[in-house]
mmCIF file with all atom_site columns, C-alpha atoms in Angstrom:
data_model
loop_
_atom_site.group_PDB
_atom_site.id
_atom_site.type_symbol
_atom_site.label_atom_id
_atom_site.label_alt_id
_atom_site.label_comp_id
_atom_site.label_asym_id
_atom_site.label_entity_id
_atom_site.label_seq_id
_atom_site.pdbx_PDB_ins_code
_atom_site.Cartn_x
_atom_site.Cartn_y
_atom_site.Cartn_z
_atom_site.occupancy
_atom_site.B_iso_or_equiv
_atom_site.pdbx_formal_charge
_atom_site.auth_seq_id
_atom_site.auth_comp_id
_atom_site.auth_asym_id
_atom_site.auth_atom_id
_atom_site.pdbx_PDB_model_num
ATOM 1   C CA . MET A 1 1   ? -0.260  7.095   15.561  1.00 68.00 ? 3   MET A CA 1
ATOM 2   C CA . ALA A 1 2   ? 2.477   8.204   17.752  1.00 69.00 ? 4   ALA A CA 1
ATOM 3   C CA . PRO A 1 3   ? 1.226   11.849  17.976  1.00 77.00 ? 5   PRO A CA 1
ATOM 4   C CA . ASP A 1 4   ? 4.648   12.755  16.476  1.00 88.00 ? 6   ASP A CA 1
ATOM 5   C CA . TYR A 1 5   ? 3.801   12.334  13.201  1.00 94.00 ? 7   TYR A CA 1
ATOM 6   C CA . GLN A 1 6   ? 1.310   13.677  10.616  1.00 96.00 ? 8   GLN A CA 1
ATOM 7   C CA . ILE A 1 7   ? -0.847  12.930  7.576   1.00 98.00 ? 9   ILE A CA 1
ATOM 8   C CA . ARG A 1 8   ? -1.131  14.658  4.833   1.00 98.00 ? 10  ARG A CA 1
ATOM 9   C CA . LEU A 1 9   ? -0.829  14.404  1.310   1.00 98.00 ? 11  LEU A CA 1
ATOM 10  C CA . ALA A 1 10  ? 2.061   14.086  -0.194  1.00 98.00 ? 12  ALA A CA 1
ATOM 11  C CA . ARG A 1 11  ? 3.978   17.411  -2.163  1.00 96.00 ? 13  ARG A CA 1
ATOM 12  C CA . GLN A 1 12  ? 5.532   16.193  -5.879  1.00 94.00 ? 14  GLN A CA 1
ATOM 13  C CA . ASP A 1 13  ? 9.270   17.204  -4.304  1.00 95.00 ? 15  ASP A CA 1
ATOM 14  C CA . GLU A 1 14  ? 8.820   14.043  -1.420  1.00 95.00 ? 16  GLU A CA 1
ATOM 15  C CA . VAL A 1 15  ? 8.724   11.234  -4.406  1.00 95.00 ? 17  VAL A CA 1
ATOM 16  C CA . ALA A 1 16  ? 11.490  10.609  -4.914  1.00 94.00 ? 18  ALA A CA 1
ATOM 17  C CA . ALA A 1 17  ? 12.368  10.029  -1.146  1.00 96.00 ? 19  ALA A CA 1
ATOM 18  C CA . LEU A 1 18  ? 8.976   8.187   -1.396  1.00 97.00 ? 20  LEU A CA 1
ATOM 19  C CA . SER A 1 19  ? 10.433  5.574   -3.554  1.00 93.00 ? 21  SER A CA 1
ATOM 20  C CA . GLU A 1 20  ? 13.382  5.490   -0.795  1.00 94.00 ? 22  GLU A CA 1
ATOM 21  C CA . ILE A 1 21  ? 11.007  4.588   1.450   1.00 96.00 ? 23  ILE A CA 1
ATOM 22  C CA . GLU A 1 22  ? 9.359   1.761   -0.504  1.00 95.00 ? 24  GLU A CA 1
ATOM 23  C CA . ARG A 1 23  ? 12.667  0.207   -1.132  1.00 92.00 ? 25  ARG A CA 1
ATOM 24  C CA . LEU A 1 24  ? 13.761  0.299   2.396   1.00 93.00 ? 26  LEU A CA 1
ATOM 25  C CA . ALA A 1 25  ? 11.207  -1.275  3.595   1.00 93.00 ? 27  ALA A CA 1
ATOM 26  C CA . ALA A 1 26  ? 11.848  -4.199  1.737   1.00 90.00 ? 28  ALA A CA 1
ATOM 27  C CA . VAL A 1 27  ? 14.569  -5.365  4.542   1.00 89.00 ? 29  VAL A CA 1
ATOM 28  C CA . ARG A 1 28  ? 10.815  -6.297  6.438   1.00 89.00 ? 30  ARG A CA 1
ATOM 29  C CA . PHE A 1 29  ? 10.935  -9.417  3.708   1.00 87.00 ? 31  PHE A CA 1
ATOM 30  C CA . ALA A 1 30  ? 14.526  -10.694 4.568   1.00 87.00 ? 32  ALA A CA 1
ATOM 31  C CA . SER A 1 31  ? 12.991  -13.673 7.041   1.00 87.00 ? 33  SER A CA 1
ATOM 32  C CA . PHE A 1 32  ? 10.645  -14.467 3.902   1.00 88.00 ? 34  PHE A CA 1
ATOM 33  C CA . GLY A 1 33  ? 13.716  -14.478 1.243   1.00 87.00 ? 35  GLY A CA 1
ATOM 34  C CA . LEU A 1 34  ? 12.248  -11.383 -0.269  1.00 84.00 ? 36  LEU A CA 1
ATOM 35  C CA . ALA A 1 35  ? 13.723  -7.977  0.426   1.00 88.00 ? 37  ALA A CA 1
ATOM 36  C CA . GLU A 1 36  ? 15.817  -8.541  -2.858  1.00 89.00 ? 38  GLU A CA 1
ATOM 37  C CA . THR A 1 37  ? 12.710  -8.766  -4.769  1.00 88.00 ? 39  THR A CA 1
ATOM 38  C CA . PHE A 1 38  ? 10.402  -6.201  -2.833  1.00 87.00 ? 40  PHE A CA 1
ATOM 39  C CA . SER A 1 39  ? 13.451  -3.933  -3.223  1.00 88.00 ? 41  SER A CA 1
ATOM 40  C CA . ARG A 1 40  ? 13.909  -4.142  -6.761  1.00 87.00 ? 42  ARG A CA 1
ATOM 41  C CA . ILE A 1 41  ? 9.674   -3.843  -7.769  1.00 88.00 ? 43  ILE A CA 1
ATOM 42  C CA . VAL A 1 42  ? 8.977   -0.520  -6.772  1.00 90.00 ? 44  VAL A CA 1
ATOM 43  C CA . MET A 1 43  ? 6.236   2.124   -8.249  1.00 93.00 ? 45  MET A CA 1
ATOM 44  C CA . PRO A 1 44  ? 7.638   3.798   -11.323 1.00 93.00 ? 46  PRO A CA 1
ATOM 45  C CA . LEU A 1 45  ? 8.248   7.407   -10.210 1.00 94.00 ? 47  LEU A CA 1
ATOM 46  C CA . ASP A 1 46  ? 5.840   8.503   -13.299 1.00 95.00 ? 48  ASP A CA 1
ATOM 47  C CA . LEU A 1 47  ? 4.117   6.950   -11.831 1.00 95.00 ? 49  LEU A CA 1
ATOM 48  C CA . LEU A 1 48  ? 3.883   7.742   -8.221  1.00 96.00 ? 50  LEU A CA 1
ATOM 49  C CA . THR A 1 49  ? 4.121   11.151  -9.767  1.00 97.00 ? 51  THR A CA 1
ATOM 50  C CA . GLU A 1 50  ? 1.184   10.424  -11.180 1.00 97.00 ? 52  GLU A CA 1
ATOM 51  C CA . HIS A 1 51  ? -0.736  9.792   -8.872  1.00 97.00 ? 53  HIS A CA 1
ATOM 52  C CA . ALA A 1 52  ? 0.343   12.604  -6.289  1.00 97.00 ? 54  ALA A CA 1
ATOM 53  C CA . GLN A 1 53  ? -0.005  15.180  -9.058  1.00 97.00 ? 55  GLN A CA 1
ATOM 54  C CA . ALA A 1 54  ? -3.796  13.458  -8.705  1.00 97.00 ? 56  ALA A CA 1
ATOM 55  C CA . GLY A 1 55  ? -4.269  14.038  -4.893  1.00 97.00 ? 57  GLY A CA 1
ATOM 56  C CA . ARG A 1 56  ? -4.231  9.524   -4.042  1.00 98.00 ? 58  ARG A CA 1
ATOM 57  C CA . VAL A 1 57  ? -0.894  9.906   -2.202  1.00 98.00 ? 59  VAL A CA 1
ATOM 58  C CA . TRP A 1 58  ? -0.411  10.257  1.628   1.00 98.00 ? 60  TRP A CA 1
ATOM 59  C CA . VAL A 1 59  ? 2.261   10.371  3.760   1.00 98.00 ? 61  VAL A CA 1
ATOM 60  C CA . ALA A 1 60  ? 3.114   10.163  7.494   1.00 98.00 ? 62  ALA A CA 1
ATOM 61  C CA . ALA A 1 61  ? 5.305   12.782  8.145   1.00 97.00 ? 63  ALA A CA 1
ATOM 62  C CA . ASN A 1 62  ? 7.568   13.019  11.192  1.00 96.00 ? 64  ASN A CA 1
ATOM 63  C CA . ASP A 1 63  ? 8.329   15.860  13.768  1.00 94.00 ? 65  ASP A CA 1
ATOM 64  C CA . ARG A 1 64  ? 10.318  18.106  11.200  1.00 95.00 ? 66  ARG A CA 1
ATOM 65  C CA . ASP A 1 65  ? 7.847   17.217  7.997   1.00 96.00 ? 67  ASP A CA 1
ATOM 66  C CA . LEU A 1 66  ? 9.347   14.239  6.657   1.00 96.00 ? 68  LEU A CA 1
ATOM 67  C CA . PRO A 1 67  ? 7.688   11.504  4.865   1.00 97.00 ? 69  PRO A CA 1
ATOM 68  C CA . VAL A 1 68  ? 8.085   8.065   6.809   1.00 97.00 ? 70  VAL A CA 1
ATOM 69  C CA . GLY A 1 69  ? 5.510   6.306   4.998   1.00 97.00 ? 71  GLY A CA 1
ATOM 70  C CA . PHE A 1 70  ? 3.313   7.137   2.899   1.00 98.00 ? 72  PHE A CA 1
ATOM 71  C CA . ALA A 1 71  ? -0.084  5.194   0.594   1.00 98.00 ? 73  ALA A CA 1
ATOM 72  C CA . VAL A 1 72  ? -1.421  5.131   -2.762  1.00 98.00 ? 74  VAL A CA 1
ATOM 73  C CA . GLY A 1 73  ? -5.238  4.625   -3.650  1.00 98.00 ? 75  GLY A CA 1
ATOM 74  C CA . THR A 1 74  ? -6.158  3.770   -6.823  1.00 97.00 ? 76  THR A CA 1
ATOM 75  C CA . THR A 1 75  ? -9.172  2.435   -8.408  1.00 96.00 ? 77  THR A CA 1
ATOM 76  C CA . VAL A 1 76  ? -9.390  -1.430  -9.475  1.00 96.00 ? 78  VAL A CA 1
ATOM 77  C CA . GLY A 1 77  ? -13.090 -1.882  -12.011 1.00 95.00 ? 79  GLY A CA 1
ATOM 78  C CA . ASP A 1 78  ? -15.577 0.448   -9.403  1.00 96.00 ? 80  ASP A CA 1
ATOM 79  C CA . ASN A 1 79  ? -13.564 -0.753  -5.849  1.00 98.00 ? 81  ASN A CA 1
ATOM 80  C CA . ALA A 1 80  ? -11.252 2.297   -4.628  1.00 98.00 ? 82  ALA A CA 1
ATOM 81  C CA . HIS A 1 81  ? -7.914  0.053   -4.266  1.00 98.00 ? 83  HIS A CA 1
ATOM 82  C CA . LEU A 1 82  ? -5.285  0.661   -1.840  1.00 98.00 ? 84  LEU A CA 1
ATOM 83  C CA . ASP A 1 83  ? -2.124  -0.020  -4.423  1.00 97.00 ? 85  ASP A CA 1
ATOM 84  C CA . GLU A 1 84  ? 0.910   1.016   -1.993  1.00 96.00 ? 86  GLU A CA 1
ATOM 85  C CA . LEU A 1 85  ? 2.088   0.338   1.607   1.00 97.00 ? 87  LEU A CA 1
ATOM 86  C CA . ASP A 1 86  ? 5.357   1.470   2.590   1.00 96.00 ? 88  ASP A CA 1
ATOM 87  C CA . VAL A 1 87  ? 6.642   2.463   6.015   1.00 96.00 ? 89  VAL A CA 1
ATOM 88  C CA . HIS A 1 88  ? 10.887  3.862   7.251   1.00 95.00 ? 90  HIS A CA 1
ATOM 89  C CA . PRO A 1 89  ? 11.606  0.896   9.058   1.00 93.00 ? 91  PRO A CA 1
ATOM 90  C CA . ASP A 1 90  ? 12.740  2.578   11.199  1.00 92.00 ? 92  ASP A CA 1
ATOM 91  C CA . HIS A 1 91  ? 9.660   4.087   12.206  1.00 93.00 ? 93  HIS A CA 1
ATOM 92  C CA . GLY A 1 92  ? 7.495   0.345   12.001  1.00 83.00 ? 94  GLY A CA 1
ATOM 93  C CA . ARG A 1 93  ? 4.764   -0.565  14.826  1.00 84.00 ? 95  ARG A CA 1
ATOM 94  C CA . ARG A 1 94  ? 4.056   2.405   15.999  1.00 87.00 ? 96  ARG A CA 1
ATOM 95  C CA . GLY A 1 95  ? 0.436   2.823   14.022  1.00 92.00 ? 97  GLY A CA 1
ATOM 96  C CA . ILE A 1 96  ? 1.311   4.702   10.891  1.00 96.00 ? 98  ILE A CA 1
ATOM 97  C CA . GLY A 1 97  ? 0.863   1.957   8.697   1.00 96.00 ? 99  GLY A CA 1
ATOM 98  C CA . ARG A 1 98  ? -2.911  1.720   9.935   1.00 97.00 ? 100 ARG A CA 1
ATOM 99  C CA . THR A 1 99  ? -3.711  5.434   10.547  1.00 97.00 ? 101 THR A CA 1
ATOM 100 C CA . LEU A 1 100 ? -2.701  5.681   6.045   1.00 98.00 ? 102 LEU A CA 1
ATOM 101 C CA . VAL A 1 101 ? -4.961  2.514   5.840   1.00 98.00 ? 103 VAL A CA 1
ATOM 102 C CA . GLU A 1 102 ? -7.662  3.963   7.876   1.00 98.00 ? 104 GLU A CA 1
ATOM 103 C CA . THR A 1 103 ? -6.752  7.675   5.823   1.00 98.00 ? 105 THR A CA 1
ATOM 104 C CA . VAL A 1 104 ? -6.529  5.482   2.504   1.00 98.00 ? 106 VAL A CA 1
ATOM 105 C CA . CYS A 1 105 ? -9.954  3.967   3.144   1.00 98.00 ? 107 CYS A CA 1
ATOM 106 C CA . ALA A 1 106 ? -11.964 7.457   4.536   1.00 98.00 ? 108 ALA A CA 1
ATOM 107 C CA . TRP A 1 107 ? -11.322 9.274   0.757   1.00 98.00 ? 109 TRP A CA 1
ATOM 108 C CA . ALA A 1 108 ? -12.625 5.870   -0.709  1.00 98.00 ? 110 ALA A CA 1
ATOM 109 C CA . LYS A 1 109 ? -15.787 6.310   1.252   1.00 98.00 ? 111 LYS A CA 1
ATOM 110 C CA . GLN A 1 110 ? -15.690 9.506   0.904   1.00 98.00 ? 112 GLN A CA 1
ATOM 111 C CA . ALA A 1 111 ? -15.796 9.021   -3.140  1.00 97.00 ? 113 ALA A CA 1
ATOM 112 C CA . SER A 1 112 ? -18.405 6.900   -2.518  1.00 98.00 ? 114 SER A CA 1
ATOM 113 C CA . TYR A 1 113 ? -16.818 3.745   -3.184  1.00 98.00 ? 115 TYR A CA 1
ATOM 114 C CA . PRO A 1 114 ? -18.578 0.375   -2.208  1.00 98.00 ? 116 PRO A CA 1
ATOM 115 C CA . ALA A 1 115 ? -15.508 -1.681  -1.645  1.00 98.00 ? 117 ALA A CA 1
ATOM 116 C CA . ILE A 1 116 ? -11.381 -0.912  -1.066  1.00 98.00 ? 118 ILE A CA 1
ATOM 117 C CA . THR A 1 117 ? -9.508  -3.480  -2.300  1.00 98.00 ? 119 THR A CA 1
ATOM 118 C CA . LEU A 1 118 ? -5.262  -4.717  -2.696  1.00 98.00 ? 120 LEU A CA 1
ATOM 119 C CA . SER A 1 119 ? -3.464  -7.123  -3.186  1.00 96.00 ? 121 SER A CA 1
ATOM 120 C CA . THR A 1 120 ? -1.035  -9.142  -0.742  1.00 95.00 ? 122 THR A CA 1
ATOM 121 C CA . LEU A 1 121 ? 0.609   -12.020 0.697   1.00 93.00 ? 123 LEU A CA 1
ATOM 122 C CA . ALA A 1 122 ? -1.279  -14.726 2.886   1.00 93.00 ? 124 ALA A CA 1
ATOM 123 C CA . ASN A 1 123 ? 2.009   -15.612 4.723   1.00 90.00 ? 125 ASN A CA 1
ATOM 124 C CA . ILE A 1 124 ? 3.272   -12.940 5.822   1.00 90.00 ? 126 ILE A CA 1
ATOM 125 C CA . PRO A 1 125 ? 1.942   -10.814 9.079   1.00 87.00 ? 127 PRO A CA 1
ATOM 126 C CA . TRP A 1 126 ? 2.626   -7.682  8.583   1.00 85.00 ? 128 TRP A CA 1
ATOM 127 C CA . ASN A 1 127 ? 0.392   -7.877  5.222   1.00 92.00 ? 129 ASN A CA 1
ATOM 128 C CA . ALA A 1 128 ? -2.774  -10.038 4.889   1.00 95.00 ? 130 ALA A CA 1
ATOM 129 C CA . PRO A 1 129 ? -3.289  -10.629 9.084   1.00 94.00 ? 131 PRO A CA 1
ATOM 130 C CA . PHE A 1 130 ? -2.793  -7.433  9.859   1.00 96.00 ? 132 PHE A CA 1
ATOM 131 C CA . TYR A 1 131 ? -5.344  -6.151  7.129   1.00 97.00 ? 133 TYR A CA 1
ATOM 132 C CA . ALA A 1 132 ? -7.748  -8.824  7.943   1.00 97.00 ? 134 ALA A CA 1
ATOM 133 C CA . ARG A 1 133 ? -7.607  -6.756  12.043  1.00 96.00 ? 135 ARG A CA 1
ATOM 134 C CA . LEU A 1 134 ? -8.638  -4.026  10.152  1.00 97.00 ? 136 LEU A CA 1
ATOM 135 C CA . GLY A 1 135 ? -11.451 -5.466  8.315   1.00 98.00 ? 137 GLY A CA 1
ATOM 136 C CA . PHE A 1 136 ? -10.730 -6.655  5.283   1.00 98.00 ? 138 PHE A CA 1
ATOM 137 C CA . ARG A 1 137 ? -11.384 -9.931  4.425   1.00 98.00 ? 139 ARG A CA 1
ATOM 138 C CA . ILE A 1 138 ? -9.449  -12.035 1.126   1.00 98.00 ? 140 ILE A CA 1
ATOM 139 C CA . LEU A 1 139 ? -11.740 -13.005 -1.824  1.00 98.00 ? 141 LEU A CA 1
ATOM 140 C CA . ALA A 1 140 ? -12.382 -16.470 -3.006  1.00 97.00 ? 142 ALA A CA 1
ATOM 141 C CA . GLU A 1 141 ? -11.559 -17.618 -6.900  1.00 95.00 ? 143 GLU A CA 1
ATOM 142 C CA . ALA A 1 142 ? -14.890 -17.297 -7.504  1.00 97.00 ? 144 ALA A CA 1
ATOM 143 C CA . GLU A 1 143 ? -15.425 -14.088 -5.885  1.00 97.00 ? 145 GLU A CA 1
ATOM 144 C CA . LEU A 1 144 ? -11.971 -12.199 -8.067  1.00 97.00 ? 146 LEU A CA 1
ATOM 145 C CA . THR A 1 145 ? -13.840 -9.460  -10.861 1.00 97.00 ? 147 THR A CA 1
ATOM 146 C CA . GLN A 1 146 ? -11.990 -9.568  -14.224 1.00 97.00 ? 148 GLN A CA 1
ATOM 147 C CA . PRO A 1 147 ? -10.416 -6.355  -13.595 1.00 97.00 ? 149 PRO A CA 1
ATOM 148 C CA . GLN A 1 148 ? -8.871  -7.656  -10.208 1.00 97.00 ? 150 GLN A CA 1
ATOM 149 C CA . ARG A 1 149 ? -8.217  -11.002 -11.970 1.00 97.00 ? 151 ARG A CA 1
ATOM 150 C CA . ASP A 1 150 ? -5.955  -8.506  -14.571 1.00 97.00 ? 152 ASP A CA 1
ATOM 151 C CA . LEU A 1 151 ? -4.339  -6.825  -11.594 1.00 96.00 ? 153 LEU A CA 1
ATOM 152 C CA . LEU A 1 152 ? -2.593  -10.122 -10.236 1.00 96.00 ? 154 LEU A CA 1
ATOM 153 C CA . GLU A 1 153 ? -1.527  -11.670 -14.090 1.00 96.00 ? 155 GLU A CA 1
ATOM 154 C CA . PHE A 1 154 ? 0.249   -7.739  -13.915 1.00 93.00 ? 156 PHE A CA 1
ATOM 155 C CA . ASP A 1 155 ? 1.491   -8.730  -10.086 1.00 91.00 ? 157 ASP A CA 1
ATOM 156 C CA . ALA A 1 156 ? 2.829   -11.675 -11.403 1.00 93.00 ? 158 ALA A CA 1
ATOM 157 C CA . ARG A 1 157 ? 4.452   -10.289 -14.863 1.00 92.00 ? 159 ARG A CA 1
ATOM 158 C CA . LEU A 1 158 ? 6.412   -8.194  -12.315 1.00 89.00 ? 160 LEU A CA 1
ATOM 159 C CA . GLY A 1 159 ? 7.870   -10.984 -10.854 1.00 87.00 ? 161 GLY A CA 1
ATOM 160 C CA . LEU A 1 160 ? 6.159   -11.009 -7.423  1.00 87.00 ? 162 LEU A CA 1
ATOM 161 C CA . PRO A 1 161 ? 5.292   -13.822 -5.578  1.00 86.00 ? 163 PRO A CA 1
ATOM 162 C CA . MET A 1 162 ? 2.298   -15.679 -6.538  1.00 89.00 ? 164 MET A CA 1
ATOM 163 C CA . ASP A 1 163 ? 1.939   -18.506 -4.430  1.00 89.00 ? 165 ASP A CA 1
ATOM 164 C CA . ASN A 1 164 ? 0.341   -16.781 -1.295  1.00 90.00 ? 166 ASN A CA 1
ATOM 165 C CA . ARG A 1 165 ? -0.660  -13.670 -3.038  1.00 94.00 ? 167 ARG A CA 1
ATOM 166 C CA . VAL A 1 166 ? -3.930  -13.044 -2.193  1.00 96.00 ? 168 VAL A CA 1
ATOM 167 C CA . MET A 1 167 ? -6.658  -10.507 -3.231  1.00 97.00 ? 169 MET A CA 1
ATOM 168 C CA . MET A 1 168 ? -9.166  -8.562  -0.044  1.00 98.00 ? 170 MET A CA 1
ATOM 169 C CA . LEU A 1 169 ? -11.517 -6.793  -0.025  1.00 98.00 ? 171 LEU A CA 1
ATOM 170 C CA . ARG A 1 170 ? -12.959 -4.036  3.286   1.00 98.00 ? 172 ARG A CA 1
ATOM 171 C CA . ASN A 1 171 ? -16.572 -2.666  2.393   1.00 98.00 ? 173 ASN A CA 1
ATOM 172 C CA . LEU A 1 172 ? -16.872 0.539   2.957   1.00 97.00 ? 174 LEU A CA 1
#
């Protein structure tokens, strides 16, 4: 990650800005016809606030201490889960996303979770292929736990595209 950014826990007064980063990050999906979908399916402010209050939201802040990216850690079943990862498009391709993922993985490991999961799209380069480079692997259908299946069903009810959606896991 570029040296003019730092990772820290999110502050309560930043939650609305994080939602805006999530909306703006959706522009990267335009060439896949998914920008509109991802710009309207954002984490509800009350849930994002709850995660921030629990110390499970990390931001990448610029040299003016303003958030330009964020990640949310939760749990799904017995594992930690990377619930959200977004970087403002103006700050992409600087290692911010990778550093945020590693920060959530460090939190999960420190909390003694055996693994961390995430759900993503297999056919988009900065989704499953990106996470694979960070040590995640796609789970086969037979490997999915009931909580993971429930999460994928929830994703479908939100209106997320499911034809290339996968659950990934990284052992800690």
